[in-house]
Amino acid sequence: MQNIEAACREFMLGGTFADTAHDITHIERVVKVAKQLTEVENADLSIVLPAAWLHDCVAVAKNHPDRAKASHMAADKAVVFLQSQGYDDTKLAAIHHAIVAHSFSANVTPMTLEAKIVQDADRMDALGAIGVSRCMKVGGAIARHLYHPEDPMCEYREADDKKYTLDHFFIKLLHIAAQMHTDAAKSEAAKRTAFMEDFLMKLKEEIS
């Protein structure tokens, strides 16, 4: 697996990234968590590993109209690349599915343990301290305001993360832990979510 890992990393570095929150460090963190979950869940590393490395191999900005198609395009591109590397053909369909299903935007239910692990690993990177940091980076990249000046915590209005970065916590990030599939991911996600809730409380104090 070391050879395919090295090839996947080189392939990713030769491409482009949607934004700095989805760069090679994001990929490496997802791979690290995916490996940990694979070991705990006794899943097939030969499927999880290339899917984790290549899940974002097509770069589409978060606010791009084709965002929902990104994981399908990435899965297709990943399969072509793996075929060029002589990778086991019997694994390609499962890898393709895992890449497609990792995305929120695609709204595809993961049907295999390996796809669930890749999705869990990718979503874990949206939580905790790194999740807060990445959310802020994306918000800056697409020129969103940080928060609604009169109701930053969405207490009296409907959240709108197209306008306000902080609203993304209430629409999406605080709900991710409940969507995790594996037990190990659920446990870690709960801890990271608690950190984000503490962050929001502190932020509310500072801006009130």
Coordinates of C-alpha atoms in Angstrom, one line a residue:
M1 CA 0.0 0.0 0.0
Q2 CA 3.0 2.3 0.4
N3 CA 3.5 2.6 -3.3
I4 CA -0.1 3.5 -4.1
E5 CA -0.1 6.0 -1.2
A6 CA 2.9 7.7 -2.6
A7 CA 1.4 7.7 -6.1
C8 CA -1.9 9.1 -4.8
R9 CA -0.2 11.9 -2.9
E10 CA 1.9 12.9 -5.9
F11 CA -1.2 12.9 -8.1
M12 CA -3.0 15.1 -5.6
L13 CA -0.1 17.6 -5.4
G14 CA 0.0 17.8 -9.2
G15 CA -3.6 19.0 -9.3
T16 CA -5.5 22.0 -7.9
F17 CA -7.5 22.4 -4.7
A18 CA -10.9 24.1 -4.4
D19 CA -9.6 26.3 -1.6
T20 CA -7.0 26.4 1.2
A21 CA -9.3 24.5 3.5
H22 CA -9.3 21.6 1.1
D23 CA -5.5 21.4 0.5
I24 CA -3.1 18.5 0.9
T25 CA -3.1 18.9 4.7
H26 CA -6.9 18.2 4.7
I27 CA -6.3 15.1 2.6
E28 CA -3.6 13.9 4.9
R29 CA -5.8 14.4 8.0
V30 CA -8.7 12.5 6.3
V31 CA -6.3 9.7 5.4
K32 CA -4.9 9.5 9.0
V33 CA -8.4 9.2 10.5
A34 CA -9.6 6.8 7.8
K35 CA -6.7 4.5 8.6
Q36 CA -7.5 4.6 12.3
L37 CA -11.2 3.8 11.6
T38 CA -10.3 1.0 9.2
E39 CA -8.2 -0.7 11.8
V40 CA -10.9 -0.4 14.5
E41 CA -13.7 -1.5 12.2
N42 CA -11.6 -4.2 10.4
A43 CA -12.5 -2.7 7.0
D44 CA -10.7 -3.2 3.7
L45 CA -7.7 -0.8 3.6
S46 CA -7.2 -1.4 -0.1
I47 CA -10.6 0.4 -0.7
V48 CA -10.5 3.0 2.1
L49 CA -6.9 4.2 1.5
P50 CA -7.1 5.3 -2.2
A51 CA -10.7 6.6 -1.7
A52 CA -9.5 8.8 1.2
W53 CA -6.4 10.1 -0.7
L54 CA -8.4 10.8 -3.9
H55 CA -11.8 12.0 -2.5
D56 CA -11.2 15.6 -3.5
C57 CA -9.2 15.1 -6.7
V58 CA -11.6 17.3 -8.6
A59 CA -11.6 20.9 -7.3
V60 CA -15.0 22.6 -7.2
A61 CA -15.6 25.7 -5.0
K62 CA -18.2 25.4 -2.2
N63 CA -20.3 28.1 -3.8
H64 CA -20.0 26.8 -7.4
P65 CA -23.2 25.6 -9.1
D66 CA -21.6 22.3 -10.0
R67 CA -20.6 21.5 -6.4
A68 CA -23.1 18.7 -6.1
K69 CA -21.4 16.9 -9.0
A70 CA -17.9 17.2 -7.6
S71 CA -17.7 13.9 -5.9
H72 CA -19.0 12.0 -9.0
M73 CA -16.4 13.8 -11.1
A74 CA -13.7 13.0 -8.5
A75 CA -14.7 9.3 -8.4
D76 CA -14.5 9.0 -12.2
K77 CA -11.1 10.7 -12.2
A78 CA -9.8 8.6 -9.4
V79 CA -10.8 5.4 -11.1
V80 CA -9.0 6.4 -14.3
F81 CA -5.9 7.3 -12.3
L82 CA -5.9 4.0 -10.4
Q83 CA -6.3 2.1 -13.6
S84 CA -3.2 3.9 -15.0
Q85 CA -1.4 2.6 -11.9
G86 CA -2.5 -1.0 -12.5
Y87 CA -4.6 -1.1 -9.4
D88 CA -6.8 -4.1 -8.6
D89 CA -9.9 -3.8 -10.9
T90 CA -12.1 -5.6 -8.4
K91 CA -11.7 -2.8 -5.9
L92 CA -12.5 0.1 -8.3
A93 CA -16.3 0.1 -8.0
A94 CA -16.2 0.2 -4.2
I95 CA -13.6 3.0 -4.3
H96 CA -15.8 4.9 -6.8
H97 CA -18.8 4.6 -4.5
A98 CA -16.8 5.6 -1.4
I99 CA -15.7 8.8 -3.1
V100 CA -19.1 9.7 -4.4
A101 CA -20.7 9.1 -1.0
H102 CA -18.3 11.1 1.0
S103 CA -19.8 14.4 -0.1
F104 CA -22.6 16.3 1.7
S105 CA -23.5 18.0 -1.6
A106 CA -24.0 14.7 -3.5
N107 CA -26.5 13.4 -0.9
V108 CA -25.6 9.7 -1.6
T109 CA -26.0 7.2 1.2
P110 CA -22.8 5.1 1.8
M111 CA -23.7 1.5 1.3
T112 CA -20.5 -0.2 2.4
L113 CA -18.4 -0.1 5.6
E114 CA -15.5 1.4 3.6
A115 CA -17.7 4.2 2.2
K116 CA -19.0 4.9 5.7
I117 CA -15.4 5.2 7.0
V118 CA -14.3 7.6 4.2
Q119 CA -17.4 9.7 4.9
D120 CA -16.8 9.7 8.6
A121 CA -13.1 10.6 8.2
D122 CA -13.9 13.5 5.9
R123 CA -16.6 14.9 8.1
M124 CA -14.5 14.6 11.2
D125 CA -12.2 17.2 9.6
A126 CA -15.2 19.7 9.7
L127 CA -15.3 19.4 13.5
G128 CA -13.2 20.6 16.5
A129 CA -10.5 23.2 16.4
I130 CA -9.6 22.3 12.8
G131 CA -13.2 22.4 11.8
V132 CA -13.6 25.9 13.2
S133 CA -10.4 27.0 11.4
R134 CA -11.5 25.5 8.1
C135 CA -14.9 27.0 8.3
M136 CA -13.5 30.4 8.8
K137 CA -11.1 29.9 5.8
V138 CA -13.9 28.9 3.5
G139 CA -16.0 31.8 4.6
G140 CA -13.2 34.2 3.9
A141 CA -12.5 32.6 0.5
I142 CA -16.1 33.1 -0.7
A143 CA -16.4 36.6 1.0
R144 CA -19.1 35.8 3.5
H145 CA -19.7 38.0 6.5
L146 CA -18.6 36.4 9.8
Y147 CA -21.9 36.8 11.6
H148 CA -25.3 38.6 11.5
P149 CA -24.7 41.9 13.5
E150 CA -28.0 41.7 15.3
D151 CA -28.5 38.0 15.8
P152 CA -25.2 36.2 15.4
M153 CA -26.4 32.9 17.0
C154 CA -29.5 32.6 14.9
E155 CA -31.8 32.8 18.0
Y156 CA -34.6 34.8 16.3
R157 CA -34.0 34.2 12.6
E158 CA -33.4 31.4 10.1
A159 CA -29.8 30.6 9.5
D160 CA -28.3 31.6 6.2
D161 CA -24.8 30.4 5.6
K162 CA -24.7 31.9 2.1
K163 CA -24.3 35.3 3.9
Y164 CA -22.8 34.5 7.3
T165 CA -20.1 32.0 8.1
L166 CA -21.2 31.5 11.7
D167 CA -24.6 30.4 10.5
H168 CA -22.9 27.3 9.0
F169 CA -22.4 25.9 12.5
F170 CA -26.1 25.9 13.1
I171 CA -27.1 24.6 9.6
K172 CA -24.5 21.9 9.3
L173 CA -21.5 21.6 11.7
L174 CA -23.3 21.1 15.0
H175 CA -25.3 18.2 13.4
I176 CA -22.4 16.2 12.0
A177 CA -21.8 14.1 15.1
A178 CA -25.3 12.6 14.9
Q179 CA -24.7 11.5 11.3
M180 CA -21.5 9.5 11.9
H181 CA -21.6 5.8 11.1
T182 CA -18.9 4.1 13.1
D183 CA -18.7 4.0 16.9
A184 CA -15.2 5.3 17.0
A185 CA -16.1 8.3 14.8
K186 CA -19.2 9.0 16.9
S187 CA -17.1 9.2 20.1
E188 CA -14.5 11.5 18.6
A189 CA -17.1 13.7 16.9
A190 CA -19.0 14.3 20.1
K191 CA -15.8 15.6 21.7
R192 CA -15.0 17.9 18.8
T193 CA -18.6 19.2 18.7
A194 CA -18.4 20.1 22.4
F195 CA -15.3 22.1 21.6
M196 CA -17.2 24.0 18.9
E197 CA -20.1 24.7 21.2
D198 CA -17.7 26.1 23.8
F199 CA -16.2 28.3 21.0
L200 CA -19.6 29.6 20.0
M201 CA -20.4 30.5 23.7
K202 CA -17.1 32.3 24.1
L203 CA -17.6 34.2 20.8
K204 CA -21.1 35.2 21.8
E205 CA -19.6 36.7 25.0
E206 CA -17.0 38.6 23.1
I207 CA -19.3 40.2 20.5
S208 CA -22.3 40.9 22.7

